[in-house]
XYZ file of C-alpha atoms in Angstrom:
786
model
C -64.495 -39.826 86.735
C -67.110 -36.854 86.649
C -69.482 -36.973 83.641
C -69.640 -34.079 81.239
C -72.892 -32.466 79.991
C -74.455 -34.022 76.872
C -73.222 -31.145 74.782
C -69.779 -32.427 75.208
C -69.166 -35.080 72.444
C -66.667 -37.903 72.388
C -64.756 -36.205 69.514
C -63.154 -34.032 72.234
C -61.105 -37.187 72.978
C -57.940 -36.808 70.775
C -57.514 -40.552 70.012
C -59.582 -43.700 70.486
C -58.631 -45.452 73.772
C -59.954 -48.910 72.942
C -59.444 -51.231 69.947
C -62.018 -50.528 67.362
C -62.657 -54.161 66.339
C -60.983 -57.651 66.459
C -60.112 -58.758 69.947
C -59.724 -56.624 73.132
C -56.622 -56.630 75.300
C -58.014 -59.553 77.232
C -58.458 -61.671 74.082
C -62.240 -61.518 73.893
C -63.964 -60.841 70.516
C -65.304 -57.286 70.242
C -68.988 -57.436 69.391
C -70.490 -54.205 70.868
C -72.084 -52.999 67.750
C -73.028 -55.189 64.618
C -71.556 -54.379 61.215
C -75.036 -54.075 59.947
C -75.561 -50.922 62.200
C -72.367 -49.498 60.880
C -73.318 -50.203 57.322
C -76.739 -48.719 57.825
C -75.034 -45.523 59.143
C -72.784 -45.331 55.997
C -75.704 -45.897 53.681
C -77.871 -43.193 55.339
C -75.029 -40.754 55.282
C -74.399 -41.537 51.549
C -78.120 -41.224 50.676
C -78.467 -38.001 52.601
C -75.509 -36.314 50.963
C -76.319 -37.717 47.512
C -79.892 -36.238 47.825
C -78.495 -32.850 48.724
C -75.115 -32.647 46.691
C -74.986 -35.536 44.302
C -73.086 -38.849 43.991
C -69.692 -37.417 43.768
C -70.072 -35.523 47.037
C -71.457 -38.592 48.691
C -68.453 -40.575 47.767
C -66.114 -37.885 48.745
C -67.863 -37.655 52.164
C -67.381 -41.348 52.817
C -63.700 -41.105 51.928
C -63.518 -38.179 54.326
C -65.189 -40.237 57.053
C -62.539 -42.917 56.602
C -59.667 -40.422 56.933
C -61.210 -38.861 60.036
C -61.664 -42.124 61.684
C -58.068 -43.363 60.849
C -56.715 -40.189 62.291
C -58.227 -41.033 65.741
C -57.094 -44.717 65.640
C -53.623 -44.751 67.146
C -52.649 -48.227 65.916
C -52.670 -48.157 62.036
C -53.104 -51.902 62.058
C -56.871 -51.004 62.649
C -57.186 -48.440 60.067
C -60.421 -48.955 58.018
C -61.675 -48.340 54.451
C -65.163 -47.642 52.973
C -65.469 -51.204 51.827
C -64.477 -52.585 55.232
C -67.062 -50.522 56.948
C -69.781 -51.666 54.528
C -69.060 -55.278 55.347
C -71.965 -56.285 57.498
C -70.131 -59.286 58.997
C -67.890 -57.108 61.003
C -68.509 -56.030 64.617
C -67.144 -52.922 66.388
C -66.557 -51.276 69.814
C -69.086 -48.796 70.908
C -66.328 -46.156 71.219
C -65.621 -46.579 67.417
C -69.328 -46.476 66.730
C -69.667 -43.141 68.555
C -66.746 -41.609 66.764
C -68.337 -42.628 63.535
C -71.654 -41.325 64.472
C -70.356 -37.884 65.419
C -68.343 -37.557 62.247
C -71.493 -38.493 60.333
C -73.480 -35.627 62.030
C -70.603 -33.224 60.974
C -70.555 -34.396 57.435
C -74.348 -34.505 56.937
C -74.994 -31.223 58.729
C -78.188 -32.776 60.227
C -78.667 -32.341 63.991
C -81.287 -35.083 63.973
C -79.084 -37.528 61.950
C -79.407 -40.380 64.320
C -83.235 -40.058 64.766
C -83.629 -40.158 60.945
C -81.052 -42.996 60.751
C -83.201 -45.081 63.131
C -86.345 -44.427 61.081
C -84.894 -45.088 57.638
C -82.098 -47.756 58.081
C -82.000 -49.686 61.343
C -85.053 -51.770 60.627
C -83.150 -53.777 58.092
C -84.771 -56.304 55.758
C -83.553 -59.245 57.865
C -85.300 -57.898 60.987
C -88.458 -57.214 58.969
C -88.370 -60.956 57.775
C -87.761 -62.089 61.287
C -90.581 -60.103 62.769
C -93.167 -60.684 59.972
C -94.963 -63.701 61.626
C -95.623 -61.693 64.851
C -97.990 -59.001 65.819
C -96.932 -55.536 66.733
C -97.289 -56.219 70.520
C -95.269 -59.511 70.185
C -92.382 -57.744 68.333
C -92.307 -55.155 71.195
C -92.134 -58.050 73.629
C -89.229 -59.404 71.553
C -87.459 -56.072 71.719
C -84.611 -57.463 74.031
C -84.030 -60.364 71.605
C -83.452 -58.123 68.620
C -81.235 -55.645 70.701
C -79.089 -58.621 71.921
C -78.683 -59.884 68.355
C -77.026 -56.815 67.036
C -75.340 -55.391 70.213
C -74.174 -58.523 72.068
C -74.597 -57.369 75.659
C -73.388 -53.841 75.239
C -76.889 -52.589 75.746
C -79.383 -53.998 78.379
C -82.974 -53.593 77.107
C -86.061 -54.254 79.211
C -89.743 -54.436 78.407
C -91.807 -52.891 81.199
C -95.274 -53.465 79.717
C -96.953 -54.260 76.435
C -100.780 -54.040 75.570
C -102.549 -53.934 72.330
C -101.646 -50.422 71.243
C -99.238 -49.441 74.082
C -95.719 -50.387 75.210
C -93.145 -49.067 77.755
C -89.470 -50.037 77.060
C -86.418 -49.212 78.980
C -82.703 -49.258 77.875
C -79.415 -49.378 80.029
C -75.838 -49.342 79.001
C -73.544 -52.165 79.984
C -70.585 -51.489 82.320
C -68.187 -52.212 79.339
C -69.947 -49.553 77.235
C -69.982 -46.950 80.142
C -66.229 -47.606 80.586
C -65.631 -46.927 76.821
C -67.611 -43.668 76.849
C -65.991 -42.357 80.061
C -66.894 -38.695 80.722
C -68.695 -38.462 77.490
C -71.477 -40.949 78.543
C -74.269 -38.537 78.403
C -73.489 -37.230 74.886
C -73.065 -40.811 73.570
C -76.260 -41.905 75.298
C -78.249 -39.071 73.624
C -77.157 -40.530 70.219
C -78.085 -44.055 71.207
C -81.450 -42.899 72.631
C -82.304 -41.009 69.532
C -81.759 -43.804 67.093
C -83.124 -46.627 69.300
C -86.569 -44.930 69.999
C -86.859 -43.859 66.346
C -86.322 -47.452 65.263
C -88.844 -48.872 67.770
C -91.504 -46.305 66.759
C -91.115 -47.388 63.112
C -92.187 -50.993 63.645
C -95.911 -50.501 62.908
C -95.093 -48.423 59.731
C -92.307 -50.492 58.309
C -93.644 -54.053 59.148
C -97.428 -53.545 58.954
C -98.058 -50.541 56.789
C -99.601 -48.513 59.528
C -98.695 -45.205 61.019
C -95.585 -45.081 63.198
C -96.063 -45.210 66.891
C -95.911 -41.944 68.958
C -93.157 -41.569 71.332
C -93.283 -40.173 74.955
C -89.847 -39.705 76.547
C -90.022 -40.678 80.314
C -86.357 -40.324 81.250
C -82.863 -40.457 79.575
C -79.319 -41.159 80.587
C -78.347 -37.974 78.736
C -80.302 -36.045 81.357
C -78.711 -37.831 84.307
C -81.081 -40.799 84.758
C -79.666 -44.314 85.167
C -81.615 -45.500 82.058
C -83.620 -44.403 79.073
C -87.333 -45.130 79.086
C -90.045 -44.539 76.473
C -93.690 -45.143 76.057
C -94.888 -46.054 72.618
C -98.583 -45.732 71.402
C -100.018 -47.180 68.085
C -103.318 -47.946 66.580
C -104.727 -51.302 68.096
C -105.241 -54.368 65.969
C -108.646 -55.576 64.551
C -110.938 -58.142 66.164
C -110.251 -61.853 65.553
C -112.284 -64.173 63.386
C -113.551 -65.793 66.662
C -115.298 -62.760 67.549
C -117.068 -62.544 64.069
C -118.179 -66.198 64.667
C -119.465 -65.635 68.138
C -121.288 -62.471 66.936
C -122.920 -64.344 64.101
C -124.351 -66.985 66.445
C -125.658 -64.398 68.850
C -127.262 -62.556 66.084
C -128.963 -65.675 64.826
C -130.636 -66.369 68.144
C -131.530 -62.759 68.500
C -133.283 -62.986 65.147
C -135.214 -66.134 66.123
C -136.429 -64.615 69.400
C -137.482 -61.366 67.728
C -139.505 -63.274 65.141
C -141.400 -65.279 67.860
C -142.251 -62.115 69.757
C -143.150 -59.838 66.929
C -144.167 -62.209 64.264
C -145.627 -65.358 65.953
C -147.854 -66.129 62.943
C -144.738 -66.825 60.702
C -144.792 -70.212 59.117
C -143.197 -73.211 60.833
C -140.536 -73.757 58.201
C -139.282 -70.252 58.615
C -138.910 -70.765 62.282
C -137.308 -74.137 61.607
C -134.920 -72.612 59.113
C -133.887 -69.932 61.544
C -133.417 -72.636 64.314
C -131.013 -74.418 62.028
C -128.937 -71.372 61.519
C -126.592 -71.956 64.621
C -126.017 -75.544 63.359
C -124.756 -74.141 60.036
C -122.679 -71.519 61.788
C -121.084 -73.897 64.350
C -119.334 -76.273 61.753
C -118.218 -73.220 59.971
C -116.776 -71.767 63.104
C -115.169 -75.091 63.927
C -113.505 -75.199 60.524
C -112.355 -71.663 60.982
C -110.909 -72.632 64.534
C -109.017 -75.582 63.043
C -107.579 -73.353 60.395
C -106.529 -70.910 63.077
C -104.805 -73.651 64.972
C -103.064 -74.888 61.847
C -101.829 -71.333 61.097
C -100.549 -71.159 64.688
C -98.616 -74.459 64.242
C -97.176 -73.211 60.920
C -96.259 -70.099 62.696
C -94.270 -72.170 65.157
C -92.591 -74.102 62.426
C -91.678 -70.755 60.750
C -90.323 -69.507 64.006
C -88.119 -72.714 64.477
C -86.790 -72.192 60.886
C -86.125 -68.594 61.589
C -84.336 -69.526 64.891
C -82.304 -72.163 62.922
C -81.394 -69.573 60.210
C -80.543 -67.029 62.932
C -78.276 -69.527 64.553
C -76.655 -70.310 61.356
C -76.230 -66.530 60.781
C -74.444 -66.197 64.198
C -72.152 -69.155 63.396
C -71.150 -67.579 60.065
C -70.705 -64.233 61.803
C -68.479 -65.823 64.454
C -66.427 -67.513 61.764
C -66.016 -64.238 59.881
C -65.020 -62.468 63.035
C -62.394 -65.128 63.769
C -61.011 -64.537 60.142
C -61.201 -60.821 60.734
C -59.079 -61.180 63.849
C -56.552 -63.294 61.992
C -56.404 -60.593 59.250
C -55.694 -57.911 61.922
C -52.905 -59.952 63.477
C -51.332 -60.525 59.891
C -51.620 -56.744 59.328
C -50.097 -56.078 62.551
C -47.243 -58.521 61.991
C -46.571 -57.022 58.512
C -46.554 -53.445 59.943
C -44.133 -54.594 62.692
C -41.861 -56.470 60.331
C -41.862 -53.410 57.946
C -41.030 -51.063 60.717
C -38.240 -53.378 62.015
C -36.909 -53.759 58.518
C -36.936 -49.855 57.884
C -35.344 -49.384 61.294
C -32.525 -51.815 60.610
C -31.909 -50.184 57.217
C -31.659 -46.754 58.836
C -29.534 -47.652 61.917
C -27.455 -50.113 59.892
C -26.307 -47.434 57.440
C -24.870 -45.033 59.967
C -22.332 -45.093 62.751
C -23.609 -41.744 64.376
C -25.264 -42.608 67.773
C -27.610 -39.614 67.703
C -29.009 -40.769 64.353
C -29.424 -44.310 65.545
C -31.416 -43.131 68.755
C -33.354 -40.691 66.665
C -34.441 -43.473 64.173
C -35.459 -45.780 66.886
C -37.668 -43.119 68.624
C -39.300 -42.156 65.301
C -40.028 -45.742 64.491
C -41.679 -46.234 67.910
C -43.853 -43.123 67.840
C -44.716 -43.353 64.090
C -45.651 -47.067 64.106
C -46.928 -47.796 67.716
C -49.864 -46.371 69.713
C -47.707 -44.260 71.970
C -47.612 -40.581 72.407
C -43.894 -40.029 73.046
C -40.530 -41.730 73.645
C -37.074 -40.573 75.022
C -33.761 -42.178 75.514
C -30.665 -41.279 77.529
C -27.121 -42.415 76.974
C -25.245 -44.019 79.972
C -21.879 -42.542 80.952
C -20.101 -45.186 82.977
C -17.120 -43.233 84.080
C -19.219 -40.434 85.517
C -22.160 -42.685 86.557
C -24.903 -40.618 85.051
C -27.316 -40.478 82.080
C -26.957 -37.696 79.522
C -27.351 -36.777 75.878
C -31.181 -37.151 76.083
C -33.227 -37.327 72.723
C -37.032 -37.465 72.415
C -39.808 -37.741 69.868
C -43.382 -36.598 70.412
C -42.302 -34.056 73.019
C -43.033 -30.306 72.885
C -40.208 -27.910 71.994
C -40.189 -26.633 75.582
C -39.574 -30.119 76.904
C -36.709 -30.720 74.491
C -35.096 -27.384 75.344
C -35.402 -28.023 79.150
C -34.010 -31.571 79.218
C -31.931 -32.349 76.263
C -28.883 -31.219 77.972
C -29.816 -32.644 81.464
C -27.698 -34.896 83.426
C -29.374 -37.530 85.614
C -27.080 -39.010 88.304
C -27.502 -42.769 88.969
C -29.075 -43.547 92.376
C -29.844 -47.041 93.649
C -33.633 -46.375 93.833
C -34.002 -44.357 90.560
C -36.136 -45.906 87.770
C -33.308 -45.544 85.271
C -30.787 -47.247 87.467
C -33.206 -50.095 88.273
C -33.431 -50.964 84.567
C -29.824 -52.156 84.592
C -30.475 -54.570 87.500
C -33.717 -56.246 86.409
C -33.913 -59.202 84.140
C -36.711 -57.766 82.091
C -38.122 -54.345 81.075
C -40.506 -52.482 83.447
C -44.225 -52.168 82.396
C -45.563 -48.819 83.903
C -49.342 -49.277 84.163
C -49.734 -46.227 86.184
C -46.972 -43.775 86.381
C -48.068 -42.521 89.914
C -46.980 -45.841 91.279
C -43.276 -45.224 90.566
C -42.737 -41.477 90.716
C -41.569 -41.747 94.287
C -38.850 -44.002 93.020
C -37.451 -41.609 90.412
C -34.747 -39.001 90.607
C -36.248 -35.503 90.719
C -35.023 -34.784 87.233
C -36.665 -38.055 85.895
C -39.891 -37.238 87.835
C -40.042 -33.703 86.371
C -39.395 -35.190 82.905
C -42.253 -37.646 83.192
C -44.528 -34.993 84.704
C -43.960 -32.415 82.061
C -44.354 -35.072 79.253
C -47.811 -35.908 80.648
C -46.857 -39.552 80.929
C -49.711 -41.692 82.540
C -48.497 -45.156 81.536
C -45.575 -46.572 79.579
C -42.797 -49.015 79.109
C -39.045 -48.729 80.194
C -36.290 -50.935 79.109
C -32.440 -50.885 79.259
C -30.233 -50.618 76.061
C -27.685 -53.287 76.597
C -25.316 -55.167 74.484
C -23.145 -58.088 75.619
C -24.226 -57.363 79.143
C -22.920 -53.798 78.997
C -25.318 -50.980 79.718
C -25.421 -48.313 76.953
C -28.562 -46.231 77.988
C -32.231 -46.502 78.727
C -35.508 -46.161 76.511
C -38.649 -44.747 77.904
C -41.998 -45.072 75.971
C -45.030 -43.214 77.232
C -48.728 -42.606 76.719
C -50.681 -39.619 78.035
C -53.567 -41.823 79.163
C -53.759 -45.102 81.129
C -53.492 -48.000 79.075
C -52.452 -51.822 79.367
C -49.532 -52.830 77.292
C -50.142 -56.243 75.463
C -47.410 -58.820 75.478
C -46.907 -58.429 71.739
C -46.228 -54.852 72.078
C -43.762 -55.516 74.872
C -41.887 -57.967 72.738
C -41.817 -55.577 69.845
C -40.456 -52.759 71.900
C -37.825 -55.089 73.477
C -36.847 -56.027 69.775
C -36.520 -52.398 68.877
C -34.539 -51.627 71.974
C -32.254 -54.689 71.244
C -31.599 -53.484 67.591
C -30.772 -49.965 68.876
C -28.422 -51.392 71.482
C -26.584 -53.441 68.886
C -26.236 -50.459 66.600
C -25.047 -48.244 69.537
C -22.525 -50.805 70.437
C -21.239 -51.034 66.955
C -20.979 -47.257 66.685
C -19.265 -47.116 70.050
C -16.695 -49.772 69.040
C -16.097 -47.805 65.879
C -15.488 -44.617 67.630
C -12.976 -46.505 69.924
C -11.337 -47.932 66.985
C -11.016 -44.474 65.400
C -9.517 -43.221 68.699
C -7.055 -45.915 68.795
C -6.239 -45.409 65.082
C -5.057 -41.806 65.676
C -1.682 -42.985 66.950
C -1.598 -46.219 65.166
C 0.105 -45.052 61.968
C 3.060 -43.670 63.937
C 3.305 -46.905 65.891
C 3.118 -48.879 62.618
C 5.949 -46.918 61.100
C 8.021 -47.399 64.251
C 7.276 -50.984 64.308
C 7.910 -51.335 60.582
C 11.397 -50.045 61.078
C 12.012 -52.349 63.958
C 10.784 -55.303 61.889
C 12.940 -54.234 58.944
C 15.985 -54.177 61.356
C 14.867 -57.433 62.745
C 14.424 -58.905 59.310
C 17.956 -57.816 58.306
C 19.226 -59.513 61.421
C 17.255 -62.558 60.736
C 18.602 -62.682 57.112
C 22.137 -62.476 58.486
C 21.410 -65.042 61.165
C 19.730 -67.470 58.497
C 22.626 -67.084 56.180
C 24.926 -67.931 59.146
C 22.612 -70.965 60.028
C 22.759 -72.201 56.402
C 26.445 -71.957 56.474
C 26.577 -73.753 59.809
C 24.172 -76.379 58.457
C 26.307 -76.933 55.410
C 29.446 -77.286 57.604
C 27.513 -79.754 59.853
C 26.652 -81.817 56.795
C 30.143 -81.686 55.394
C 31.440 -82.623 58.903
C 29.139 -85.513 59.195
C 30.086 -86.673 55.674
C 33.697 -86.450 56.246
C 33.332 -87.991 59.809
C 31.384 -90.828 58.538
C 33.994 -91.595 55.747
C 36.719 -91.230 58.208
C 35.064 -93.590 60.729
C 34.098 -96.276 58.168
C 37.825 -96.982 57.409
C 38.876 -98.047 60.964
C 35.350 -99.514 61.559
C 35.889 -101.807 58.479
C 39.183 -102.947 59.903
C 37.629 -103.594 63.337
C 34.868 -105.665 61.651
C 37.214 -107.552 59.515
C 39.650 -108.520 62.303
C 36.646 -109.475 64.683
C 35.180 -111.742 62.032
C 38.554 -113.349 61.404
C 38.902 -114.004 65.081
C 35.375 -115.385 65.302
C 36.128 -117.664 62.353
C 39.242 -119.125 64.156
C 41.793 -117.906 61.786
C 44.092 -117.210 64.719
C 43.383 -120.274 66.705
C 40.569 -121.557 68.937
C 38.723 -119.062 71.275
C 37.460 -119.588 74.713
C 33.738 -119.176 75.598
C 34.142 -115.767 77.153
C 36.420 -114.544 74.301
C 33.841 -115.662 71.763
C 31.063 -113.877 73.653
C 33.049 -110.570 73.744
C 34.079 -110.715 70.220
C 30.433 -111.358 69.211
C 29.295 -108.264 71.087
C 32.083 -106.247 69.547
C 30.885 -107.396 65.992
C 27.149 -106.599 66.893
C 28.109 -103.098 68.103
C 30.434 -102.577 65.009
C 27.435 -103.570 62.811
C 25.218 -101.193 64.745
C 27.798 -98.404 64.428
C 28.094 -99.094 60.725
C 24.341 -98.789 60.234
C 24.481 -95.434 62.175
C 27.225 -94.092 59.993
C 25.246 -95.296 56.877
C 22.159 -93.442 58.228
C 24.149 -90.285 58.897
C 25.705 -90.409 55.436
C 22.226 -90.897 53.788
C 20.732 -88.050 55.814
C 23.546 -85.609 54.922
C 23.273 -86.537 51.249
C 19.462 -86.128 51.207
C 19.738 -82.717 53.051
C 22.562 -81.652 50.677
C 20.495 -82.772 47.625
C 23.217 -84.968 46.322
C 21.236 -88.118 46.199
C 20.656 -89.336 42.593
C 17.946 -91.827 41.797
C 18.046 -94.138 38.837
C 14.543 -94.809 38.005
C 13.486 -98.121 36.406
C 10.632 -100.459 36.602
C 11.227 -102.587 39.685
C 9.409 -105.871 40.031
C 7.964 -105.982 43.573
C 7.835 -109.707 43.831
C 11.716 -109.949 43.423
C 12.192 -106.963 45.616
C 10.100 -108.227 48.483
C 11.559 -111.689 48.182
C 15.095 -110.363 48.408
C 14.270 -108.364 51.536
C 12.445 -111.226 53.281
C 15.337 -113.585 52.602
C 17.911 -111.098 53.925
C 15.985 -110.546 57.100
C 14.739 -114.180 57.505
C 17.436 -115.200 59.945
C 16.936 -111.868 61.950
C 13.129 -112.634 62.219
C 13.687 -116.307 63.049
C 16.006 -115.370 65.933
C 12.965 -113.996 67.747
C 10.507 -116.639 66.401
C 8.653 -114.092 64.332
C 6.520 -114.934 61.283
C 7.254 -112.697 58.235
C 4.696 -113.127 55.399
C 4.666 -111.402 52.074
C 1.466 -110.923 49.923
C 1.283 -109.713 46.339
C -2.175 -109.545 44.772
C -0.676 -109.353 41.211
C 2.307 -111.378 39.993
C 3.658 -108.542 37.670
C 3.159 -105.681 40.020
C 5.942 -103.095 39.570
C 7.067 -99.732 41.075
C 8.856 -96.965 39.161
C 12.020 -95.924 41.164
C 15.534 -96.562 42.158
C 15.849 -100.359 42.921
C 18.546 -99.866 45.654
C 16.593 -97.139 47.318
C 13.397 -99.064 47.216
C 15.198 -101.954 48.649
C 16.564 -99.694 51.375
C 13.072 -98.263 52.146
C 11.454 -101.704 52.446
C 14.407 -103.125 54.463
C 14.255 -100.322 57.005
C 10.564 -100.598 57.530
C 10.654 -104.421 57.853
C 13.659 -104.134 60.248
C 11.923 -101.431 62.163
C 8.836 -103.877 62.423
C 11.186 -106.610 63.602
C 12.578 -104.524 66.369
C 9.172 -103.705 67.754
C 7.452 -107.031 67.284
C 7.759 -109.188 70.376
C 8.861 -112.871 70.424
C 6.739 -115.121 68.277
C 4.964 -112.027 66.773
C 3.803 -111.499 63.167
C 5.038 -109.112 60.496
C 3.015 -108.730 57.312
C 4.041 -107.131 53.930
C 1.458 -106.618 51.403
C 1.458 -105.045 47.866
C -1.426 -104.255 45.638
C -2.389 -101.907 42.804
C -3.600 -98.288 43.796
C -5.217 -96.746 40.802
C -4.477 -94.636 38.990
C -0.943 -95.655 38.198
C 0.259 -96.342 41.710
C 0.882 -99.169 44.023
C 0.023 -99.516 47.757
C 2.577 -101.232 50.017
C 1.751 -101.788 53.673
C 4.043 -103.148 56.470
C 2.176 -104.270 59.534
C 3.424 -105.737 62.837
C 1.959 -106.883 66.142
C 4.116 -104.765 68.354
C 3.119 -102.207 71.131
C 1.776 -99.637 68.755
C 2.541 -95.910 68.523
C 0.841 -93.453 70.902
C -1.247 -90.873 68.994
C 0.872 -87.943 70.474
C 4.006 -89.517 68.975
C 2.797 -90.119 65.507
C 2.956 -86.475 64.515
C 6.782 -86.303 65.055
C 7.466 -89.979 64.083
C 9.113 -88.968 60.776
C 11.368 -86.214 62.199
C 15.155 -86.802 62.407
C 16.464 -88.165 65.809
C 12.951 -88.815 67.082
C 12.086 -92.035 68.802
C 8.668 -93.069 69.847
C 9.870 -95.812 72.234
C 12.910 -95.423 74.378
C 12.633 -98.535 76.512
C 15.913 -100.531 76.333
C 14.413 -103.936 76.398
C 12.432 -103.309 73.227
C 15.586 -103.074 71.333
C 15.297 -99.587 69.767
C 18.800 -98.575 70.149
C 19.794 -96.155 67.417
C 19.835 -92.587 66.330
C 16.228 -92.213 65.288
C 17.078 -91.517 61.682
C 15.605 -94.621 60.046
C 11.983 -93.405 59.423
C 13.071 -90.003 58.640
C 15.474 -91.293 55.893
C 12.500 -93.543 54.603
C 10.103 -90.716 54.414
C 12.533 -88.418 52.430
C 13.381 -91.289 50.077
C 9.663 -92.001 49.462
C 9.011 -88.449 48.745
C 11.967 -88.294 46.321
C 10.215 -91.088 44.526
C 7.000 -89.005 44.248
C 5.279 -91.051 46.916
C 3.698 -90.669 50.372
C 3.989 -92.469 53.597
C 1.836 -92.543 56.664
C 1.261 -94.636 59.748
C -1.858 -96.086 61.343
C -1.592 -97.312 64.861
C -3.402 -97.721 68.180
C -1.438 -98.511 71.398
C -1.485 -102.247 72.110
C -2.626 -103.128 68.590
C 0.627 -102.866 66.555
C 1.368 -100.459 63.671
C 0.887 -100.280 59.957
C 2.927 -98.154 57.609
C 1.307 -97.305 54.282
C 3.265 -96.394 51.322
C 1.955 -95.045 47.970
C 4.504 -95.146 45.169
C 4.132 -94.620 41.307
C 3.789 -97.779 39.342
C 4.849 -96.096 36.137
C 6.602 -92.967 35.209
C 4.814 -89.989 36.791
C 4.945 -88.058 33.529
C 2.378 -90.401 32.106
C -0.136 -89.987 34.923
C -3.120 -87.698 34.740
C -3.129 -85.289 37.807
C -5.804 -86.302 40.300
C -6.404 -85.492 44.072
C -4.948 -88.454 45.941
C -5.174 -89.229 49.545
C -2.036 -89.236 51.601
C -2.471 -92.902 52.288
C -4.694 -95.675 51.429
C -6.662 -97.549 54.141
C -5.415 -100.858 54.863
C -6.474 -103.779 52.599
């Protein structure tokens, strides 16, 4: 990049291109310029304006300086305050320091501001303390040390020569500093040169109370040289004490020799006294020499202490810079969350797609360090991008492209976004222009895009559009900014998808009312037909129940005669029977009994469905009820070698209900258990209290169990879980249905618990007392087995 003359200042750059403080994009701590130098700049500016215009004008100037700086910092996370700039623990980039320097020149109206700044402020008290044990020449030799302390490698100092009263010093800029200054290197170097040479020249005056050194400029970066070089001249130091001692001894000998030549007649004691003079001077000189060595030793100790203090100072400074970086990151996160929150509120309160896109673009250009952003909507049927909206663009750009249509081509940047798993980072726009559609290329060129970020707007894997964010200069995009832009794009896509769905719903809703009215008429007609059919079904059901009832009654009369005559024959009332005759009559009797039970079940079912069953409630002793049932079925269970046991936890346990119907319920369940329990199996009947005011009755068997899929329909009429003939389940499948309805008529519940191969247990919960005396409470459908 060609360098501009030194008259061109860095303020011609519209925005700062590098982070002003904290950490750079590579994650390294920014330490180009110490916070002490920036603080000195503010203090001198404040003093200069206060001296000319007063305190209020000085405070206003500092506030103006902060405003001017913040206007040039693109990321508001790094915006500064006066108090922040006066904190000497901070450190800054050299680009930021130069912006601050140029604004200071403007506000102070002093062309030689930096020279005066170097003379008045840069030799801070800490530097004067550190340099006090040394001579002027030694301090000049330590010049690189002091520069490194306050610039951390951004400047490269070199001492060419130092004598007593003369020094030649050279200063170069590091590659990092040169890169920050860019084409404005010469103008920035002139400012650095002025303040540095003024500071160095002030060493004799500030530290030793002498006149400042004179300056001879040898060459300068501002004039095209590769470095700045100066020659400094100051008043040499005085002779040391050693010189005085040697001079005294020489003078003593000279005095003795003179007396012997010009006054040989002097008394002996005078000559002897004069001869002893060197002996007196030498011990004194020796003492003085020891003191000199002791002072040197103390100087070393002081220097070591200063180095320790300096090291501690650097540690504290590093710790502060770490805290500063953490604070910057917190501010950044707060700003990002605030921006996302405001964006969510804006796009969440509207269903207008143009408003959603406009809000997203404004959030990006207003909160992030990008110059412009634009978005295009995807038209899937026509396979093109249209309805382009932009922020940060000129009026001419918007007029030229807001109605543009960009066809989708396989190699176009916009089309590629739909086929890539992640957004596209554009570090240099020139690298991808040949992949863009001519319209896209023209849009990027006229916007002045040099680098940027492109991402698709997708929701539920459906493309909705594209979002392009651009900068007018080359800049890397940190991962944090990429993630934030992806989040913004995702939020926009969700809002656009919602708005699109709403538009589709509105379009469908246009003809929906007519369809609803038509469907309502159809449903009304269907409802009328259903009511008629339902009335007919009820009538048919009533006729069916009446038929079953009449049929059952009519069947019972001849069936009773058949049973009576069969029993008479079996008892030998008409004479002895042969073996085969006895067998056939036994089968006739068994089937007649089975048919009797079927008819009884049909009668019970028809009465229950017709609502003609009347219960006579009374307190029924369970011990007597269960004893009666077990005795009645004892012979039946013994015929298969089954063991029937009855357990009652309390002797006076009672149930509230109709004794006959309760007897029927228990009999049916025990008989059902008998049918499914194999030879030598076990049937267990157990009764216990079930507070509050209920009893729990369980009937368990060791039969084949009931499959899970059959348990849901087990209590339906005419349903049989097992239809294997050898199990002995012949019947109509009404027993459990009748039991369930009789239990519910008693205000109780029944359920089954079974696993295939592990038998089955039926759980009954029945009132122990009159239900009107019970307090309502949420009860389970069945109690677990006890």
